[in-house]
Amino acid sequence: MEKIEFIRDTLRKYYDSHTVPAPPSIERREFGAGNDKKIDWRHMSFPAEQQLNAYLRSETPLYISYSAGYYEFPEGRPMPKKNWLGADLVFDLDADEYEVDCSHSKDLVCDKCMNRVKEECIKLIEEFLIPDFGFAHDDLHVVFSGNRGYHIHIRREDVHGLSQNARKEILDFITASGLKPARHIRRRGKHLLGPRPDDWGWPGRITRAIVDEIGTGNEKSIARRMGMSTSTAKKILAKKGLVLGGIGQGDWDQVNLDPKTWRRAFGLLAIEMNAEVDKGVTMDVSRLMRLPNSIHGGTGFIACEVPSLDKFVYYNDPVVLGDGDVRCIARATMDVVLKDKVFELEEEKQLALPEYAAFYCAAKGLVSIWG
Amino acid sequence: MFTRGELQFSVKYPFSSATKGLAKWINFDFSSVEPRLLDRAKQRAIEGIETGRTTVETNTSSERIMIAEILSYPLAKIIVGKTRDKFLISRYARAEARAFQKFLLHESPANLGALARDFGFSISDAVIPFTDYLKYLPREEEYKLVNAPLKDGQVQVDNESIAHLLPEKLRDQIEKDLYQPMDVPTVFDTYAAEVAKETNRDKAFKITEEFGKVEAGIFPPCIKLLIQEAESGQPMAHQPRFVLATFLVNVGMPVEQVTELFRNTPNFNEKKTRYYIEYSLGKRGSGTKYSPPSCEKMVFYGLCRNKDALCERVKHPLKYYSKKKEVKPNA
Ligand code: SF4
Ligand SMILES: [Zn+2]
């Protein structure tokens, strides 16, 4: 059997027996779907859940996406005719974005890269979205992308109207781009003034890291993290109490350092503490995102909401397809782990895989379907 | 009863709540406005649109002049609104905001506080929600959110940042007001027609390019397609890259933002991209500022794609953009 037939049959079977819930305000959303490229058609809309599911059952695209944006006329084209009413705030974190030294090809994943995305996602939420931006856990819908990453959808009404530019400001905050150390560590007359540890935003965050490093680090770690020479670090440590006391009051002058030294430390720590996200997605207010609870045609995984990132296992939890046997021929030699089972593929050998594993491996080109 | 001091305040801040009772006090009648008042209002509108800032006579003790100055604000608003011209409206709103900012920067804390209250900011709490902050974000780099004190969704503000936020809010309000239907005597239509005709758009457009927000929604189809391609992460050849970068730089998009756009392309190289954009700006190399190619050349390069009706009437992608900027809403 052709791979595409198998994939489509399996998807159709799934959609026939399941209902994909409508995203909130479905009638205001634009939909896009595709088979080869992830989005071959867009500008579609569905008035309600029923029509969306009817579409999935009859057309069964490999990928279906919906707009983070809300439109008066979601089917209108070109874009301006839709009349944009607002958009959810979305973040996209994908394994490709990070430099992790994995040995596999670009379409596969491993624990290393998947853990890295997960950590980054947790960092974004716990260190920025909640404490700085004041979002509650309930405001943040974390959705597994169905393949290599996570999307965070924030649907709170006060973010709908944020312009593209405003969204870029949010990103710049998270990635610490445009942070100007010279604005925060300044000479006033004879004094070198700077932030205090309890200040809000980046200045406070970095100051706390500096205080922490001086308080607990040694000259080597200080020199490395703050980008200064060990002799400078020594100078600071020699007056540790005074320096920490001074910074506590916003006085950065207790050791006689060139302001540039502190500013460099500021910049380096910002880079260390920022979070990385796909910038394009957050800024683009007309971007289409994978529809939550649809099946990703490149893996067979469900793009499910993730209640707890800590506990989420990317090769178990999103497996929803059936487990009837499918006869395959391996096209590569490797182990594939799904639903806590190891499938040993050996090139050119026949084997029977449960449907979910056959789907995953066929979509990734690791097996051909036999019979 | 308005004192001289109060009138002086209202000359600078005609939109403040302190000015509210004025019309009643002088028995102002919209159905028979003196021509000298309308003339002054028209002048205010044109000056603002062309130069990017309105000015008022603050050095006078004549009650008559002060009242004319104050009234020129609501009257100019009606006149500009009546043009139904998106470009003029946004230019005018920006001009009033800049005039406002200039006064605010020299204002006493007490007056600043009072004006802030008029705009719904309560300085005593010294915080505003980050969504409002972003909505009225001043354009200066130093007010970027990343440099602002943000916690629990609130941004701490001080007098200085307030003096930068309020004008943005004023601008937003003026724009909103001017799109409302207005039930006023027909003489305003006459004045509106005059403003639309007499304003030098080229002058105004130059300022837009320098300060303006770039409206990507009205880019020509060929450019929109290139943007999509850049964003989708396909590798991009030199020619389309050059076209896109020069176009964006020419409509006033900051180098930062243009660089960002290319970040997704697989052959992205930040340094190179930046160099290249600065090159097209004329900051590097020969110092010549580059423009994107004409439509004719675009056809030749195979980059004229998705032509639409307006394309038939332009010879250059930049012209498409400037024409779209002039399009009248509701017309
Ligand atoms: S005609 Fe001009 S504006 Fe229209 S697509 Fe071609 S190059 Fe672009
Ligand atoms: Zn990996």
Short mmCIF file of C-alpha atoms in Angstrom, two decimals, chain A residues 119-311:
data_model
loop_
_atom_site.label_atom_id
_atom_site.label_comp_id
_atom_site.label_asym_id
_atom_site.label_seq_id
_atom_site.Cartn_x
_atom_site.Cartn_y
_atom_site.Cartn_z
CA GLU A 119 13.47 23.36 29.84
CA GLU A 120 13.27 26.46 27.71
CA CYS A 121 9.50 26.32 27.84
CA ILE A 122 9.48 25.97 31.61
CA LYS A 123 11.93 28.84 31.89
CA LEU A 124 9.77 31.05 29.71
CA ILE A 125 6.74 30.32 31.84
CA GLU A 126 8.20 30.27 35.32
CA GLU A 127 10.72 33.06 34.95
CA PHE A 128 8.98 35.46 32.61
CA LEU A 129 5.35 34.92 31.76
CA ILE A 130 4.24 34.42 35.35
CA PRO A 131 6.46 36.65 37.50
CA ASP A 132 7.05 39.51 35.05
CA PHE A 133 3.99 39.52 32.85
CA GLY A 134 1.64 38.48 35.62
CA PHE A 135 -0.05 35.64 33.74
CA ALA A 136 -1.61 32.89 35.82
CA HIS A 137 -1.01 29.22 35.09
CA ASP A 138 -4.60 29.04 33.90
CA ASP A 139 -3.95 31.71 31.28
CA LEU A 140 -1.25 29.62 29.67
CA HIS A 141 -2.33 26.84 27.36
CA VAL A 142 0.73 24.77 26.64
CA VAL A 143 0.18 22.56 23.62
CA PHE A 144 2.54 19.91 22.29
CA SER A 145 3.14 20.72 18.64
CA GLY A 146 2.76 17.09 17.65
CA ASN A 147 6.38 16.83 16.66
CA ARG A 148 9.34 18.69 18.09
CA GLY A 149 8.16 21.43 20.35
CA TYR A 150 5.50 23.30 22.25
CA HIS A 151 3.20 26.20 21.61
CA ILE A 152 1.95 28.42 24.37
CA HIS A 153 -1.37 30.08 23.63
CA ILE A 154 -2.49 32.98 25.80
CA ARG A 155 -6.07 33.88 25.11
CA ARG A 156 -6.66 36.45 27.81
CA GLU A 157 -8.66 39.31 26.43
CA ASP A 158 -6.25 42.08 27.34
CA VAL A 159 -3.61 40.67 24.99
CA HIS A 160 -5.89 40.48 21.95
CA GLY A 161 -5.34 44.03 20.86
CA LEU A 162 -1.55 43.99 21.11
CA SER A 163 -0.01 45.18 17.87
CA GLN A 164 2.78 43.43 16.07
CA ASN A 165 5.12 45.97 17.52
CA ALA A 166 3.85 45.42 21.05
CA ARG A 167 4.41 41.69 20.59
CA LYS A 168 7.92 42.37 19.49
CA GLU A 169 8.45 44.33 22.69
CA ILE A 170 7.32 41.30 24.68
CA LEU A 171 9.75 39.11 22.78
CA ASP A 172 12.53 41.59 23.21
CA PHE A 173 11.85 41.51 26.92
CA ILE A 174 12.00 37.75 27.10
CA THR A 175 15.14 37.54 24.99
CA ALA A 176 16.68 40.59 26.69
CA SER A 177 17.23 42.24 23.31
CA GLY A 178 17.69 45.96 23.44
CA LEU A 179 18.56 45.92 27.14
CA LYS A 180 20.79 48.91 27.73
CA PRO A 181 23.12 48.38 30.67
CA ALA A 182 24.31 51.99 30.45
CA ARG A 183 20.83 53.12 31.23
CA HIS A 184 20.79 51.17 34.45
CA ILE A 185 24.33 51.71 35.70
CA ARG A 186 24.95 55.42 35.52
CA ARG A 187 27.22 58.06 36.88
CA ARG A 188 25.44 60.76 38.83
CA GLY A 189 28.03 63.33 39.68
CA LYS A 190 30.70 61.42 41.50
CA HIS A 191 28.57 58.41 42.25
CA LEU A 192 27.98 55.28 40.29
CA LEU A 193 24.33 54.44 40.70
CA GLY A 194 22.69 51.19 39.71
CA PRO A 195 19.66 49.04 40.40
CA ARG A 196 18.90 47.29 43.68
CA PRO A 197 18.18 43.62 43.99
CA ASP A 198 14.50 44.22 44.65
CA ASP A 199 14.00 46.40 41.57
CA TRP A 200 11.50 45.16 39.02
CA GLY A 201 12.25 43.69 35.65
CA TRP A 202 15.65 42.95 34.18
CA PRO A 203 17.65 45.41 36.29
CA GLY A 204 16.53 43.70 39.49
CA ARG A 205 16.88 40.22 38.04
CA ILE A 206 20.46 40.81 36.94
CA THR A 207 21.35 42.59 40.16
CA ARG A 208 20.12 39.60 42.15
CA ALA A 209 22.28 37.33 40.01
CA ILE A 210 25.29 39.56 40.58
CA VAL A 211 24.70 39.68 44.33
CA ASP A 212 24.29 35.95 44.36
CA GLU A 213 27.45 35.35 42.36
CA ILE A 214 29.55 37.69 44.50
CA GLY A 215 28.05 36.21 47.64
CA THR A 216 28.60 32.56 46.78
CA GLY A 217 31.08 32.43 43.90
CA ASN A 218 34.85 32.43 43.81
CA GLU A 219 37.15 34.60 41.76
CA LYS A 220 37.13 32.17 38.88
CA SER A 221 33.37 31.82 38.60
CA ILE A 222 32.89 35.55 39.05
CA ALA A 223 35.42 36.30 36.35
CA ARG A 224 33.78 33.85 33.98
CA ARG A 225 30.13 34.73 34.49
CA MET A 226 30.65 38.46 34.70
CA GLY A 227 33.32 38.70 32.02
CA MET A 228 36.01 40.34 34.12
CA SER A 229 39.62 39.53 34.91
CA THR A 230 40.36 37.44 37.98
CA SER A 231 42.24 40.35 39.49
CA THR A 232 39.10 42.48 39.27
CA ALA A 233 37.10 39.64 40.77
CA LYS A 234 39.66 39.46 43.57
CA LYS A 235 39.27 43.16 44.21
CA ILE A 236 35.51 42.70 44.55
CA LEU A 237 35.85 39.71 46.85
CA ALA A 238 38.28 41.58 49.08
CA LYS A 239 35.52 44.08 49.80
CA LYS A 240 32.64 41.63 49.49
CA GLY A 241 30.64 42.91 52.45
CA LEU A 242 30.89 46.52 51.40
CA VAL A 243 30.13 45.81 47.77
CA LEU A 244 27.04 43.76 48.59
CA GLY A 245 25.88 46.32 51.13
CA GLY A 246 26.34 49.07 48.56
CA ILE A 247 24.48 47.28 45.78
CA GLY A 248 21.68 46.61 48.25
CA GLN A 249 21.26 50.39 48.37
CA GLY A 250 21.79 50.99 44.66
CA ASP A 251 25.35 52.23 45.25
CA TRP A 252 27.75 50.47 42.88
CA ASP A 253 30.77 52.47 43.87
CA GLN A 254 32.18 50.46 46.74
CA VAL A 255 35.03 49.16 44.63
CA ASN A 256 36.51 51.56 42.24
CA LEU A 257 35.58 49.91 38.94
CA ASP A 258 35.11 51.35 35.53
CA PRO A 259 31.32 51.44 34.96
CA LYS A 260 31.97 49.50 31.77
CA THR A 261 33.04 46.51 33.82
CA TRP A 262 29.71 46.37 35.60
CA ARG A 263 27.86 47.00 32.38
CA ARG A 264 29.60 44.13 30.68
CA ALA A 265 28.64 41.86 33.55
CA PHE A 266 25.08 43.09 33.16
CA GLY A 267 25.02 42.23 29.49
CA LEU A 268 26.55 38.79 29.94
CA LEU A 269 24.15 37.79 32.67
CA ALA A 270 21.23 38.96 30.55
CA ILE A 271 22.31 36.60 27.80
CA GLU A 272 22.70 33.82 30.32
CA MET A 273 19.24 34.32 31.77
CA ASN A 274 17.11 35.10 28.75
CA ALA A 275 14.75 32.64 27.11
CA GLU A 276 14.77 31.78 23.44
CA VAL A 277 11.63 31.51 21.38
CA ASP A 278 10.80 31.58 17.70
CA LYS A 279 10.45 35.26 17.07
CA GLY A 280 8.49 35.04 13.87
CA VAL A 281 5.55 33.29 15.43
CA THR A 282 4.97 35.64 18.31
CA MET A 283 5.21 38.74 16.20
CA ASP A 284 3.14 37.64 13.30
CA VAL A 285 -0.43 38.35 14.26
CA SER A 286 -1.79 36.40 11.30
CA ARG A 287 0.21 33.23 11.83
CA LEU A 288 -1.55 29.89 11.74
CA MET A 289 -0.79 27.44 14.56
CA ARG A 290 -1.37 23.72 14.74
CA LEU A 291 -4.93 23.07 15.86
CA PRO A 292 -4.90 21.64 19.37
CA ASN A 293 -6.20 18.07 19.49
CA SER A 294 -5.63 17.47 15.80
CA ILE A 295 -3.21 14.80 14.62
CA HIS A 296 0.17 15.80 13.27
CA GLY A 297 0.47 14.03 9.92
CA GLY A 298 4.24 13.77 10.21
CA THR A 299 4.18 11.74 13.44
CA GLY A 300 0.65 10.57 14.21
CA PHE A 301 0.90 12.33 17.55
CA ILE A 302 -1.94 14.38 18.89
CA ALA A 303 -1.23 18.06 19.43
CA CYS A 304 -2.50 17.80 22.96
CA GLU A 305 -2.70 20.33 25.71
CA VAL A 306 0.01 19.60 28.26
CA PRO A 307 -1.22 20.03 31.82
CA SER A 308 2.18 19.53 33.37
CA LEU A 309 5.33 19.97 31.34
CA ASP A 310 7.40 18.26 34.00
CA LYS A 311 5.51 15.05 33.61
#
